[in-house]
Every structure is written in structure tokens, then in C-alpha cells.
Amino acid sequence: MNKSRINNGLFVIGLILYFIGRQWDNIYYSYWIGCGIMIFTAIWTLTHWKQNNKASNYCAIALILLIALSVLLTTNIL
């Protein structure tokens, strides 16, 4: 199986869990699992920068920023 397909699938799974956790308070742990999956996948994508296309690299950067802002706002640090 192609690594980019696995990477894109993990991004989608992470986003689905993230949105489910943000919408329903009783499944809040899925928010953190989704954030963890997206962080792991984004870091893995960025460490293999030259092997990926530009779109997936920029998506990884955007997801890291989304997660960072979301976690900061969720934990009331800002």
C-alpha cells in the first residue's frame, strides 16, 4: 500500500475523531485521540518532507497550527 494513502487516511480519521470530540461532550476523549493521531501523522509527514508533495506538506503544517490553537483555547491557556 502506498504510504501517502496511509498518511491521508490517518489525517481523515484524526479529523473525524477531532470533530466528534468537539461536538459531543460525552465523547470528549475522542478529541484528544484525534489530536494525537493528527500530530503524529503531521510530524511523520514533515520528517519525510522531500518524499511528499507540496500539498500534503502544507496540510501538515496547517493541521499542526489548528491543533496547537485548539488545544490552547480548550485548556484556557490563552
mmCIF file of C-alpha atoms in Angstrom:
data_model
loop_
_atom_site.group_PDB
_atom_site.id
_atom_site.type_symbol
_atom_site.label_atom_id
_atom_site.label_comp_id
_atom_site.label_asym_id
_atom_site.label_seq_id
_atom_site.Cartn_x
_atom_site.Cartn_y
_atom_site.Cartn_z
ATOM 1 C CA MET A 1 0.000 0.000 0.000
ATOM 2 C CA ASN A 2 1.192 3.486 -0.796
ATOM 3 C CA LYS A 3 2.489 5.490 2.191
ATOM 4 C CA SER A 4 0.708 8.651 1.077
ATOM 5 C CA ARG A 5 -2.642 6.819 1.125
ATOM 6 C CA ILE A 6 -1.976 5.626 4.669
ATOM 7 C CA ASN A 7 -0.957 9.140 5.654
ATOM 8 C CA ASN A 8 -4.081 10.700 4.127
ATOM 9 C CA GLY A 9 -6.268 8.060 5.754
ATOM 10 C CA LEU A 10 -4.784 8.819 9.166
ATOM 11 C CA PHE A 11 -5.410 12.529 8.623
ATOM 12 C CA VAL A 12 -9.062 11.833 7.804
ATOM 13 C CA ILE A 13 -9.510 9.506 10.796
ATOM 14 C CA GLY A 14 -7.895 12.084 13.073
ATOM 15 C CA LEU A 15 -10.127 14.868 11.742
ATOM 16 C CA ILE A 16 -13.275 12.773 12.180
ATOM 17 C CA LEU A 17 -12.375 11.938 15.783
ATOM 18 C CA TYR A 18 -11.438 15.562 16.417
ATOM 19 C CA PHE A 19 -14.793 16.881 15.153
ATOM 20 C CA ILE A 20 -16.763 14.209 17.015
ATOM 21 C CA GLY A 21 -14.969 15.103 20.239
ATOM 22 C CA ARG A 22 -15.586 18.807 19.708
ATOM 23 C CA GLN A 23 -19.314 18.362 19.060
ATOM 24 C CA TRP A 24 -20.346 15.993 21.849
ATOM 25 C CA ASP A 25 -19.159 16.489 25.401
ATOM 26 C CA ASN A 26 -19.694 12.887 26.480
ATOM 27 C CA ILE A 27 -17.186 11.626 23.861
ATOM 28 C CA TYR A 28 -14.536 14.195 24.726
ATOM 29 C CA TYR A 29 -11.718 11.637 24.795
ATOM 30 C CA SER A 30 -12.066 11.215 21.019
ATOM 31 C CA TYR A 31 -10.971 14.862 20.721
ATOM 32 C CA TRP A 32 -7.636 14.029 22.346
ATOM 33 C CA ILE A 33 -7.226 10.801 20.371
ATOM 34 C CA GLY A 34 -7.901 12.711 17.139
ATOM 35 C CA CYS A 35 -5.398 15.391 18.122
ATOM 36 C CA GLY A 36 -2.805 12.725 18.871
ATOM 37 C CA ILE A 37 -3.326 10.962 15.552
ATOM 38 C CA MET A 38 -3.112 14.232 13.627
ATOM 39 C CA ILE A 39 0.021 15.374 15.481
ATOM 40 C CA PHE A 40 1.748 12.034 14.915
ATOM 41 C CA THR A 41 0.814 11.988 11.232
ATOM 42 C CA ALA A 42 1.791 15.627 10.678
ATOM 43 C CA ILE A 43 5.183 15.160 12.331
ATOM 44 C CA TRP A 44 5.756 11.991 10.312
ATOM 45 C CA THR A 45 4.840 13.873 7.126
ATOM 46 C CA LEU A 46 7.157 16.760 7.934
ATOM 47 C CA THR A 47 10.093 14.471 8.729
ATOM 48 C CA HIS A 48 9.737 12.987 5.233
ATOM 49 C CA TRP A 49 9.428 16.410 3.580
ATOM 50 C CA LYS A 50 11.242 15.621 0.315
ATOM 51 C CA GLN A 51 9.305 12.405 -0.338
ATOM 52 C CA ASN A 52 5.884 14.089 -0.137
ATOM 53 C CA ASN A 53 4.210 16.521 -2.466
ATOM 54 C CA LYS A 54 3.814 20.176 -1.512
ATOM 55 C CA ALA A 55 0.091 19.918 -0.788
ATOM 56 C CA SER A 56 0.471 17.273 1.905
ATOM 57 C CA ASN A 57 3.365 19.164 3.489
ATOM 58 C CA TYR A 58 1.324 22.364 3.681
ATOM 59 C CA CYS A 59 -1.679 20.448 5.023
ATOM 60 C CA ALA A 60 0.537 19.015 7.756
ATOM 61 C CA ILE A 61 1.677 22.498 8.751
ATOM 62 C CA ALA A 62 -1.911 23.757 8.755
ATOM 63 C CA LEU A 63 -3.063 20.840 10.920
ATOM 64 C CA ILE A 64 -0.289 21.424 13.452
ATOM 65 C CA LEU A 65 -1.375 25.067 13.711
ATOM 66 C CA LEU A 66 -5.038 24.033 14.026
ATOM 67 C CA ILE A 67 -4.250 21.568 16.793
ATOM 68 C CA ALA A 68 -1.988 23.999 18.640
ATOM 69 C CA LEU A 69 -4.607 26.757 18.634
ATOM 70 C CA SER A 70 -7.398 24.345 19.516
ATOM 71 C CA VAL A 71 -5.516 22.850 22.462
ATOM 72 C CA LEU A 72 -4.501 26.280 23.728
ATOM 73 C CA LEU A 73 -8.086 27.533 23.564
ATOM 74 C CA THR A 74 -9.532 24.323 25.041
ATOM 75 C CA THR A 75 -7.225 24.285 28.052
ATOM 76 C CA ASN A 76 -7.793 28.053 28.660
ATOM 77 C CA ILE A 77 -4.100 28.859 28.455
ATOM 78 C CA LEU A 78 -4.732 31.932 26.287
#
